Amino acid sequence: MSSCLGPPPGSPAAVRPREDPRLADRIAVSAAAGRGAWLRTEDVRAWLAERRAAGDFHVARIPFAELDEWRFEEGTGNLVHRSGRFFTVEGLHVVEHDGPYGDGPYREWQQPVIRQPEVGILGILAKEFDGVLHFLMQAKMEPGNRNLLQLSPTVQATRSNYTRAHRGTDVRLLDHFVRPDPDRVIVDVLQSEQGSWFFHKCNRNMIVETAGEVTVPTDFRWLTLGQIAELLHEDDLINMNARSVLSCVPYPDGTRGALHSDTQLLSWFTGERSRHDVLARCVPLAAVRGWKHGVEAIEHEHGRYFRVVAVSVRGSSRERVSWTQPLIEPVGPGVVAFLVREIDGVPHVLVNARAEGGFLDTVELAPTVQCTPGNHAHLPVADRPPFLDTVLGADPSRIRYQAVHSEEGGRFLHARSRYLAVDAAEAPLEAPPGFIWATPAQLRALTRHGHYLNVEARTLLACLNAAATRSREGV
Amino acid sequence: MSSCLGPPPGSPAAVRPREDPRLADRIAVSAAAGRGAWLRTEDVRAWLAERRAAGDFHVARIPFAELDEWRFEEGTGNLVHRSGRFFTVEGLHVVEHDGPYGDGPYREWQQPVIRQPEVGILGILAKEFDGVLHFLMQAKMEPGNRNLLQLSPTVQATRSNYTRAHRGTDVRLLDHFVRPDPDRVIVDVLQSEQGSWFFHKCNRNMIVETAGEVTVPTDFRWLTLGQIAELLHEDDLINMNARSVLSCVPYPDGTRGALHSDTQLLSWFTGERSRHDVLARCVPLAAVRGWKHGVEAIEHEHGRYFRVVAVSVRGSSRERVSWTQPLIEPVGPGVVAFLVREIDGVPHVLVNARAEGGFLDTVELAPTVQCTPGNHAHLPVADRPPFLDTVLGADPSRIRYQAVHSEEGGRFLHARSRYLAVDAAEAPLEAPPGFIWATPAQLRALTRHGHYLNVEARTLLACLNAAATRSREGV
């Protein structure tokens, strides 16, 4: 019987410990399991290729005029779905004061943004096999992925999905997450998504265990945390939603402490939230200044940042075999990196309190570097993002982790970033304004709550967890 | 030397424990100290009366036309300050879907609301005397308090205050909080305020220790947590801002656990946030439907909820000796209560996930009952707030705590509520939808983070902490 079963029905009320005392061990056992009870790690790529071939998917760029269920709304020019559901592309006007107490220098800009004011579910089902927790991953096609299929959570469902607006087949296995068994929830937290491209978007990140039999559909496979850690070292394999959920796995903290106590870290963050004033409001897409509306794209007048484009999707096996939709396409690849160093023998990462126009609340904790270098190429060196040159110029011997990952392929077209952990052993402990050294264990503790780590920091945290797992395994 | 001093400057980098191992004991010692090193608890009322007399304050209602620095803005009709600072009174339009997954029944309404998009500081300075932490409380006049002076934090400063828009004397002792010593921060968190009256308002709740000499001005006194606990049992004595900060004091958790683990509690809360859709946007005050604009008040067409009114303030010793301002005046006294019961010997309170139009994020954790009964008197019994009749009809023997407290007297006129903890030993453990049993220790842990407990729940948590302190002292 699994340790997270509650008391049997009808038994007298009893308190339980506030933390499940066995969970940390069970997570550690799964992380140490380089082999799973089902698919071998080295066969995952071949299985994905096989599923890709079976799906027979085709994605093609189309002009906006060929979007069948989407149109530019009269008056606002917003790009909307006929049903009023899914998402809209609107304009965003941002004014950011980021000096001390919000009275410092400020930036102001306008941009298109995706608005999707509903909470989706990103859920991974977990189950013990041979005493080891396995996680059910799906080979899922998303039109924005260059390789189309990647490993996703068991379920990724917008509310439109699970209230059937999609008119496709049921979202499989959804019931484990819509009505989760409280005795079997491992992770359940609302986390933000890209604040540069989404307005106030968050999703429910969940891991729920089951003791029951699960009929595993063709596109799903059980993997251990150790297997997933290995796969997180490969390019374009674990999708963004899976990385986000995996970042919230409550790995045990084996470290002795941190440069700053949790109270100090939270106090610094409170100060950063307090000193930033970010006023962001949606405006009509037609009124966005500095962007050109063409027949195939809405793009920035200087060709920077991203384009809004449209695609058609055809395939044989997804919930809907054929549809069209808008996507956001960044103009170039991104670089997302943590500087890492040991302090007194304990690994730390350099975290940045970053304001993005689409965040619900001013700033979130972001990687040391998070940008599309091409957007800054025209700037004098002094005005380029801090630490970007350190990361781009790092000697290969200093790179502790790197892989290229895709952002959400259901909303973003070929949005790929190189994620890195770069050793900066000699970096000063006094971090510049807006930055602080924190341990991965401290960041993991914060993933229990929403609006602390942004989605890029969560991806890197999942990667750091994976790198730590791999180094313990001696791979 | 105090335990929370950091390493001396220039010493080699060292990690520290993520939690200060001595803090819980130091808090417990202060809570157990019924006598302080300075003012006796029984002399606090007399001292407040003396300060009240010295201040010679006069507050009078005035017509809007007599507001000197405030005016109704042309076009919007918003009530604004000539400087553009402080706050504005605008309109709020709220649409709330609260069925499963936001597709259930909905409510829609409009109301005036206070908008103050800047983070103020509520800071209590702490210092050890004779080995016991004392907290520096201020006898502060606020025009909305019926008794004018109450005990407030050491500092309560809007950004307008500390950037001098107030043109009065400096906010005293502010530097401890604007540039806090990271080694001496005990509490530092952004907490929300009344979501029914404020739009997205939050303040920085801080407790910072000092080892230095403090010159204590006339209106300030050092008190132990034990003394403050005793004073929290008196009516209209500890102001709202002080109660909010005090709710965040990291009292040690001496209990064995809880009915629901922390993961279960957070999962339930995530579910509540997910299933509520609250769309709230500011609209011009002039356009708010259902409210009448008179010469002395803006009030609801059926006389419910609250009025927007104006007052003049005269006194001799505040930062400004004379000013006029708008205030929000509720139409009747409020009732705010937790049902409490022991489960397996551990005290629990029944918490409600409550949507308020002014919250930044859908719902926060609120008391079991939080309402102005007069607003619901016209409704059939079945439509009255859940548990209201249980609280109002409770036998006196069941009342574990009660006192009347004032809401923020700088914004609200005579906004007083009876705060209660009512024993409900026989209440079922299966809570109705939207409610859950949690322990005070669990709620205290959540006060480390913003947007979990609303300000009424924080007041009651501070009161429960005080009641627990008193019962341990055998008072």
Coordinates of C-alpha atoms in Angstrom, one line a residue, chain A:
Chain A
M1 CA 0.0 0.0 0.0
S2 CA 1.4 3.4 -1.0
S3 CA 2.5 5.7 1.8
C4 CA 0.3 8.6 0.7
L5 CA -3.0 6.8 1.3
G6 CA -5.1 8.6 3.8
P7 CA -6.9 7.0 6.7
P8 CA -9.6 4.5 5.7
P9 CA -13.1 6.0 5.5
G10 CA -15.0 6.1 8.8
S11 CA -11.9 6.0 10.9
P12 CA -11.7 8.7 13.7
A13 CA -10.3 12.0 12.7
A14 CA -6.6 12.2 13.0
V15 CA -4.0 14.8 12.3
R16 CA -1.2 13.9 10.0
P17 CA 2.3 15.4 9.8
R18 CA 2.3 18.7 7.8
E19 CA 4.8 17.2 5.4
D20 CA 4.6 13.6 4.1
P21 CA 7.7 12.1 5.8
R22 CA 8.3 9.5 3.1
L23 CA 7.9 11.6 0.0
A24 CA 11.5 12.9 -0.1
D25 CA 12.8 9.4 -0.1
R26 CA 10.5 8.2 -2.8
I27 CA 11.5 11.1 -5.0
A28 CA 15.2 10.4 -4.4
V29 CA 14.6 6.7 -5.3
S30 CA 13.0 7.6 -8.6
A31 CA 15.7 10.2 -9.3
A32 CA 18.3 7.5 -8.7
A33 CA 16.6 5.0 -11.1
G34 CA 18.4 5.4 -14.4
R35 CA 16.4 2.5 -15.8
G36 CA 12.6 2.3 -15.6
A37 CA 10.2 -0.6 -15.6
W38 CA 9.0 0.2 -19.1
L39 CA 10.7 2.0 -22.0
R40 CA 14.5 2.2 -21.9
T41 CA 15.9 5.7 -21.9
E42 CA 17.9 5.1 -25.1
D43 CA 14.7 4.0 -26.9
V44 CA 12.8 7.2 -26.2
R45 CA 14.0 9.0 -29.4
A46 CA 13.1 6.1 -31.6
W47 CA 9.7 5.8 -30.0
L48 CA 9.1 9.5 -30.5
A49 CA 10.1 9.2 -34.2
E50 CA 7.7 6.3 -34.6
R51 CA 4.9 8.3 -33.1
R52 CA 5.8 11.2 -35.3
A53 CA 5.6 9.0 -38.4
A54 CA 2.3 7.5 -37.3
G55 CA 0.8 11.0 -36.8
D56 CA 1.8 12.2 -40.3
F57 CA 1.7 15.8 -39.2
H58 CA 2.0 18.8 -41.5
V59 CA 2.3 22.4 -40.4
A60 CA 2.4 25.2 -42.9
R61 CA 2.5 29.0 -42.7
I62 CA -0.6 30.7 -44.1
P63 CA -1.7 34.3 -44.5
F64 CA -4.1 35.5 -41.8
A65 CA -6.9 35.5 -44.4
E66 CA -6.7 31.7 -44.5
L67 CA -7.4 31.3 -40.8
D68 CA -10.7 29.6 -40.8
E69 CA -12.1 30.0 -37.2
W70 CA -10.0 33.2 -36.4
R71 CA -10.6 36.8 -37.5
F72 CA -9.5 40.3 -36.7
E73 CA -12.3 41.7 -34.6
E74 CA -13.9 44.9 -36.0
G75 CA -12.9 48.0 -34.1
T76 CA -10.1 46.6 -31.9
G77 CA -8.3 44.6 -34.6
N78 CA -7.8 41.9 -31.9
L79 CA -7.2 38.4 -33.3
V80 CA -10.0 36.3 -31.9
H81 CA -11.5 32.8 -32.2
R82 CA -15.1 32.6 -33.6
S83 CA -16.2 30.8 -30.4
G84 CA -14.8 33.5 -28.1
R85 CA -12.7 30.8 -26.5
F86 CA -9.1 29.7 -26.6
F87 CA -7.1 32.9 -26.6
T88 CA -6.9 36.3 -28.3
V89 CA -4.0 38.3 -29.6
E90 CA -4.4 41.9 -28.3
G91 CA -2.1 44.9 -27.7
L92 CA -0.3 45.6 -24.5
H93 CA 0.9 49.0 -23.2
V94 CA 3.6 48.8 -20.5
V95 CA 5.0 51.6 -18.4
E96 CA 7.8 50.4 -16.0
H97 CA 9.3 52.6 -13.3
D98 CA 12.2 50.7 -11.9
G99 CA 14.2 53.1 -9.8
P100 CA 14.2 53.1 -6.0
Y101 CA 10.6 53.3 -4.8
G102 CA 9.4 53.5 -8.3
D103 CA 10.5 57.0 -8.9
G104 CA 13.6 56.1 -11.0
P105 CA 14.1 55.9 -14.7
Y106 CA 11.4 54.3 -16.7
R107 CA 10.7 52.4 -19.9
E108 CA 7.5 52.5 -21.9
W109 CA 6.5 50.3 -24.8
Q110 CA 3.7 48.7 -26.7
Q111 CA 3.5 45.1 -28.2
P112 CA 1.1 42.4 -29.2
V113 CA 0.3 39.9 -26.4
I114 CA -1.6 36.7 -26.0
R115 CA -4.5 36.9 -23.6
Q116 CA -5.9 33.7 -22.3
P117 CA -7.7 34.5 -19.1
E118 CA -8.3 30.9 -17.9
V119 CA -6.3 28.4 -16.0
G120 CA -5.2 25.3 -17.9
I121 CA -4.1 22.1 -16.3
L122 CA -0.6 20.7 -16.8
G123 CA -0.7 17.3 -15.0
I124 CA 1.7 14.5 -14.7
L125 CA 0.3 11.2 -13.5
A126 CA 2.6 9.2 -11.2
K127 CA 2.5 5.6 -10.2
E128 CA 4.9 3.1 -8.4
F129 CA 6.2 0.2 -10.3
D130 CA 8.6 -2.2 -8.5
G131 CA 8.7 0.3 -5.6
V132 CA 9.8 3.2 -7.9
L133 CA 7.7 6.2 -8.8
H134 CA 7.2 6.5 -12.6
F135 CA 5.7 9.5 -14.4
L136 CA 3.4 9.2 -17.4
M137 CA 4.7 11.2 -20.3
Q138 CA 3.0 11.9 -23.5
A139 CA 4.4 12.1 -27.0
K140 CA 2.5 15.2 -28.0
M141 CA 2.5 17.1 -31.3
E142 CA 2.5 20.9 -31.0
P143 CA 2.6 22.9 -34.2
G144 CA 5.2 25.3 -33.0
N145 CA 7.8 22.7 -32.2
R146 CA 10.4 22.4 -35.0
N147 CA 10.4 18.6 -34.5
L148 CA 6.6 18.7 -33.8
L149 CA 6.5 15.8 -31.2
Q150 CA 8.1 16.2 -27.8
L151 CA 7.5 14.7 -24.4
S152 CA 4.7 16.5 -22.6
P153 CA 2.8 16.1 -19.3
T154 CA 0.2 13.3 -19.2
V155 CA -2.4 16.0 -19.6
Q156 CA -2.2 19.6 -20.9
A157 CA -5.6 21.0 -21.2
T158 CA -7.0 24.4 -21.5
R159 CA -10.3 25.0 -19.9
S160 CA -11.7 25.1 -23.5
N161 CA -10.3 21.6 -23.9
Y162 CA -12.0 20.2 -20.9
T163 CA -15.3 21.9 -21.4
R164 CA -15.2 20.5 -25.0
A165 CA -14.9 23.7 -26.9
H166 CA -12.3 21.8 -28.9
R167 CA -15.0 19.4 -30.2
G168 CA -12.3 16.7 -30.5
T169 CA -11.8 13.5 -28.5
D170 CA -11.8 13.7 -24.8
V171 CA -8.7 14.8 -23.1
R172 CA -7.5 11.5 -21.8
L173 CA -6.7 10.8 -18.2
L174 CA -8.0 14.3 -17.3
D175 CA -10.1 13.1 -14.4
H176 CA -7.1 12.4 -12.2
F177 CA -6.4 16.2 -12.3
V178 CA -9.9 17.8 -12.5
R179 CA -10.9 15.9 -9.3
P180 CA -7.6 15.0 -7.7
D181 CA -7.5 12.6 -4.8
P182 CA -6.3 14.9 -2.0
D183 CA -4.3 12.0 -0.5
R184 CA -2.3 11.5 -3.7
V185 CA -1.4 15.0 -4.7
I186 CA 2.4 15.6 -4.9
V187 CA 2.5 19.0 -6.7
D188 CA -0.4 21.4 -7.3
V189 CA 0.4 25.1 -7.9
L190 CA -0.5 27.9 -10.2
Q191 CA 2.6 29.0 -12.1
S192 CA 3.1 31.9 -14.5
E193 CA 4.1 31.6 -18.2
Q194 CA 6.1 33.9 -20.5
G195 CA 5.5 37.5 -19.3
S196 CA 6.9 38.8 -22.5
W197 CA 4.3 37.1 -24.7
F198 CA 1.4 36.3 -22.4
F199 CA -0.8 38.7 -20.4
H200 CA -1.3 37.3 -16.8
K201 CA -1.2 33.7 -18.0
C202 CA -0.9 31.0 -15.5
N203 CA -1.4 27.2 -15.5
R204 CA -2.1 24.7 -12.8
N205 CA 1.0 22.5 -12.5
M206 CA 0.2 19.2 -11.0
I207 CA 1.6 15.8 -10.2
V208 CA -0.9 13.3 -8.9
E209 CA -0.2 9.7 -7.9
T210 CA -2.5 6.8 -8.6
A211 CA -2.7 3.4 -7.1
G212 CA -5.2 2.2 -9.6
E213 CA -4.8 0.4 -12.9
V214 CA -4.1 2.8 -15.7
T215 CA -4.8 1.9 -19.3
V216 CA -1.9 3.6 -21.1
P217 CA -2.8 4.9 -24.6
T218 CA -0.3 4.4 -27.5
D219 CA 1.2 7.9 -27.1
F220 CA 2.1 7.6 -23.4
R221 CA 5.0 6.0 -21.6
W222 CA 6.0 5.7 -17.9
L223 CA 9.5 7.1 -17.0
T224 CA 11.4 7.5 -13.8
L225 CA 12.8 10.8 -12.7
G226 CA 16.3 9.4 -13.4
Q227 CA 15.3 8.7 -17.0
I228 CA 13.7 12.1 -17.4
A229 CA 16.8 13.7 -16.0
E230 CA 18.9 12.0 -18.7
L231 CA 16.4 13.2 -21.4
L232 CA 16.6 16.8 -20.1
H233 CA 20.1 16.8 -21.4
E234 CA 18.9 16.4 -25.0
D235 CA 17.8 19.1 -27.3
D236 CA 14.1 19.7 -28.1
L237 CA 12.8 16.6 -26.2
I238 CA 11.1 17.6 -23.0
N239 CA 8.5 20.2 -23.7
M240 CA 8.1 23.5 -21.8
N241 CA 5.0 22.4 -19.9
A242 CA 6.7 19.2 -18.7
R243 CA 9.8 21.1 -17.6
S244 CA 7.6 23.5 -15.7
V245 CA 5.9 20.7 -13.8
L246 CA 9.1 18.9 -13.2
S247 CA 10.7 22.0 -11.7
C248 CA 8.1 21.7 -8.9
V249 CA 9.1 18.1 -7.9
P250 CA 9.9 18.3 -4.2
Y251 CA 13.5 16.9 -4.3
P252 CA 15.0 16.7 -0.8
D253 CA 17.4 19.5 0.2
G254 CA 20.7 17.9 1.1
T255 CA 22.6 21.1 1.5
R256 CA 23.7 22.7 4.7
G257 CA 22.3 26.2 4.1
A258 CA 22.7 29.1 1.8
L259 CA 24.5 32.5 1.6
H260 CA 21.3 34.2 2.5
S261 CA 18.6 32.7 4.8
D262 CA 15.1 32.1 3.4
T263 CA 14.0 35.2 5.3
Q264 CA 16.7 37.3 3.7
L265 CA 16.0 36.0 0.2
L266 CA 12.2 36.7 0.6
S267 CA 13.0 40.2 2.1
W268 CA 15.2 41.0 -0.9
F269 CA 12.4 39.8 -3.2
T270 CA 9.9 41.9 -1.4
G271 CA 12.2 44.9 -1.8
E272 CA 12.4 44.3 -5.5
R273 CA 8.6 44.0 -5.9
S274 CA 8.2 47.2 -3.9
R275 CA 10.7 49.2 -5.9
H276 CA 9.2 48.3 -9.3
D277 CA 6.1 49.9 -10.6
V278 CA 4.8 48.1 -13.6
L279 CA 1.6 49.5 -15.2
A280 CA 0.4 47.2 -17.9
R281 CA -2.9 47.4 -19.7
C282 CA -4.4 45.7 -22.7
V283 CA -5.1 48.0 -25.7
P284 CA -6.6 47.2 -29.1
L285 CA -4.2 45.3 -31.3
A286 CA -5.0 47.8 -34.1
A287 CA -3.7 50.6 -31.9
V288 CA -0.3 49.1 -31.0
R289 CA 2.4 51.6 -31.9
G290 CA 5.6 50.5 -33.6
W291 CA 4.3 47.3 -35.1
K292 CA 3.4 46.7 -38.8
H293 CA 0.4 44.6 -39.8
G294 CA 1.0 42.6 -43.0
V295 CA -0.9 39.8 -44.7
E296 CA 1.2 37.1 -43.2
A297 CA 2.7 38.7 -40.1
I298 CA 2.4 41.5 -37.5
E299 CA 6.0 42.5 -36.9
H300 CA 8.0 45.1 -35.1
E301 CA 9.0 48.1 -37.3
H302 CA 12.7 47.3 -36.8
G303 CA 12.3 43.6 -37.2
R304 CA 13.0 42.9 -33.5
Y305 CA 11.3 40.8 -30.8
F306 CA 8.7 38.6 -32.5
R307 CA 6.1 38.2 -35.2
V308 CA 2.5 37.2 -34.9
V309 CA 1.9 34.6 -37.7
A310 CA -0.6 32.0 -38.7
V311 CA -0.3 28.3 -39.5
S312 CA -2.4 25.4 -40.7
V313 CA -2.0 22.0 -39.1
R314 CA -2.9 18.7 -40.5
G315 CA -2.5 15.3 -39.0
S316 CA -4.2 12.0 -38.4
S317 CA -4.2 11.3 -34.7
R318 CA -4.6 14.5 -32.6
E319 CA -7.8 15.6 -30.9
R320 CA -8.5 17.5 -34.0
V321 CA -7.0 16.3 -37.2
S322 CA -7.0 19.7 -39.0
W323 CA -7.0 23.3 -37.8
T324 CA -5.5 26.7 -38.2
Q325 CA -4.3 29.1 -35.5
P326 CA -2.1 32.1 -34.8
L327 CA 1.3 31.6 -33.2
I328 CA 4.0 34.0 -31.9
E329 CA 7.4 33.5 -33.7
P330 CA 10.5 35.1 -32.0
V331 CA 12.9 36.6 -34.5
G332 CA 15.9 34.6 -33.2
P333 CA 17.0 32.0 -30.8
G334 CA 17.1 32.9 -27.1
V335 CA 19.8 32.5 -24.5
V336 CA 18.8 31.6 -20.9
A337 CA 21.5 31.0 -18.4
F338 CA 22.2 30.8 -14.7
L339 CA 25.7 31.8 -13.5
V340 CA 26.5 29.1 -10.9
R341 CA 29.2 28.9 -8.2
E342 CA 29.8 27.1 -5.0
I343 CA 29.8 29.2 -1.9
D344 CA 31.4 27.4 1.1
G345 CA 30.9 24.1 -0.8
V346 CA 27.2 24.7 -1.5
P347 CA 26.0 25.4 -5.2
H348 CA 24.3 28.7 -5.8
V349 CA 22.8 30.4 -8.8
L350 CA 22.6 34.1 -9.6
V351 CA 18.9 35.0 -9.8
N352 CA 17.5 38.2 -11.3
A353 CA 14.3 40.0 -10.2
R354 CA 12.9 40.6 -13.7
A355 CA 9.9 42.8 -14.7
E356 CA 7.9 41.5 -17.7
G357 CA 4.8 43.4 -18.9
G358 CA 2.6 40.3 -18.7
F359 CA 3.4 39.3 -15.1
L360 CA 0.5 39.5 -12.7
D361 CA 2.7 41.2 -10.1
T362 CA 5.7 43.4 -11.2
V363 CA 8.7 41.0 -11.0
E364 CA 9.5 37.3 -10.8
L365 CA 12.7 35.5 -10.2
A366 CA 14.4 34.9 -13.5
P367 CA 17.7 33.4 -14.7
T368 CA 20.9 35.5 -14.7
V369 CA 20.5 36.0 -18.4
Q370 CA 17.3 35.7 -20.4
C371 CA 17.2 37.4 -23.8
T372 CA 17.2 37.1 -27.5
P373 CA 20.7 38.4 -28.3
G374 CA 19.6 39.6 -31.7
N375 CA 17.3 42.2 -30.1
H376 CA 20.3 43.8 -28.4
A377 CA 22.9 43.6 -31.2
H378 CA 22.3 47.3 -32.1
L379 CA 23.0 48.5 -28.6
P380 CA 26.4 49.8 -27.3
V381 CA 28.1 47.1 -25.1
A382 CA 27.3 49.0 -21.9
D383 CA 23.5 48.8 -22.7
R384 CA 23.5 45.1 -23.4
P385 CA 21.9 42.8 -20.8
P386 CA 24.2 42.2 -17.8
F387 CA 26.2 39.0 -17.9
L388 CA 25.2 38.2 -21.5
D389 CA 28.7 38.5 -22.8
T390 CA 30.0 36.4 -19.9
V391 CA 27.6 33.6 -20.9
L392 CA 28.2 33.9 -24.6
G393 CA 32.0 34.0 -24.2
A394 CA 32.2 31.3 -21.6
D395 CA 35.0 28.7 -22.1
P396 CA 33.4 25.3 -22.8
S397 CA 35.1 23.9 -19.7
R398 CA 32.9 26.2 -17.7
I399 CA 29.6 25.0 -19.0
R400 CA 28.0 22.7 -16.4
Y401 CA 24.7 22.2 -18.4
Q402 CA 23.5 23.1 -21.8
A403 CA 20.7 22.1 -24.1
V404 CA 18.3 23.7 -26.5
H405 CA 14.7 23.6 -25.4
S406 CA 11.5 24.8 -27.1
E407 CA 8.9 27.1 -25.6
E408 CA 5.2 26.2 -25.6
G409 CA 4.6 24.8 -29.1
G410 CA 0.9 25.4 -28.9
R411 CA 1.5 29.2 -28.9
F412 CA 5.0 29.8 -30.1
L413 CA 6.5 29.0 -33.5
H414 CA 10.1 27.7 -33.4
A415 CA 10.8 29.5 -30.1
R416 CA 14.0 27.9 -29.1
S417 CA 16.5 28.9 -26.5
R418 CA 19.8 27.6 -25.4
Y419 CA 19.6 26.9 -21.7
L420 CA 22.9 27.0 -19.8
A421 CA 24.4 26.7 -16.4
V422 CA 27.8 28.5 -16.6
D423 CA 30.4 28.1 -13.9
A424 CA 31.4 31.5 -12.5
A425 CA 33.6 30.5 -9.6
E426 CA 35.2 33.9 -9.3
A427 CA 32.0 35.9 -9.5
P428 CA 31.7 38.3 -6.5
L429 CA 29.2 37.4 -3.7
E430 CA 28.1 41.0 -3.7
A431 CA 25.6 40.8 -6.6
P432 CA 24.7 43.9 -8.6
P433 CA 21.3 45.6 -7.9
G434 CA 18.4 43.3 -9.0
F435 CA 20.5 40.1 -8.6
I436 CA 21.0 37.7 -5.7
W437 CA 22.7 34.4 -5.1
A438 CA 20.3 31.6 -4.1
T439 CA 20.6 27.8 -3.9
P440 CA 18.6 25.5 -6.1
A441 CA 17.0 24.1 -2.9
Q442 CA 15.7 27.6 -2.0
L443 CA 14.3 28.0 -5.5
R444 CA 12.7 24.6 -5.3
A445 CA 11.0 25.6 -2.0
L446 CA 9.6 28.6 -3.7
T447 CA 8.0 26.6 -6.5
R448 CA 5.4 25.5 -4.0
H449 CA 3.9 29.0 -4.5
G450 CA 3.1 30.8 -7.7
H451 CA 4.6 34.0 -9.1
Y452 CA 8.0 33.5 -7.6
L453 CA 10.0 31.8 -10.4
N454 CA 9.3 32.7 -14.0
V455 CA 8.9 29.9 -16.5
E456 CA 12.5 30.2 -17.8
A457 CA 13.9 30.0 -14.3
R458 CA 11.7 26.9 -13.7
T459 CA 13.0 25.3 -16.9
L460 CA 16.6 25.9 -15.7
L461 CA 15.7 24.6 -12.2
A462 CA 14.4 21.4 -13.8
C463 CA 17.7 21.2 -15.8
L464 CA 19.8 21.8 -12.6
N465 CA 17.8 19.1 -10.8
A466 CA 18.6 16.8 -13.8
A467 CA 22.3 17.7 -13.9
A468 CA 22.6 17.0 -10.1
T469 CA 20.8 13.7 -10.6
R470 CA 23.1 12.8 -13.5
S471 CA 26.3 13.7 -11.6
R472 CA 25.2 11.6 -8.6
E473 CA 24.7 8.8 -11.0
G474 CA 28.2 9.2 -12.4
V475 CA 26.8 9.4 -16.0

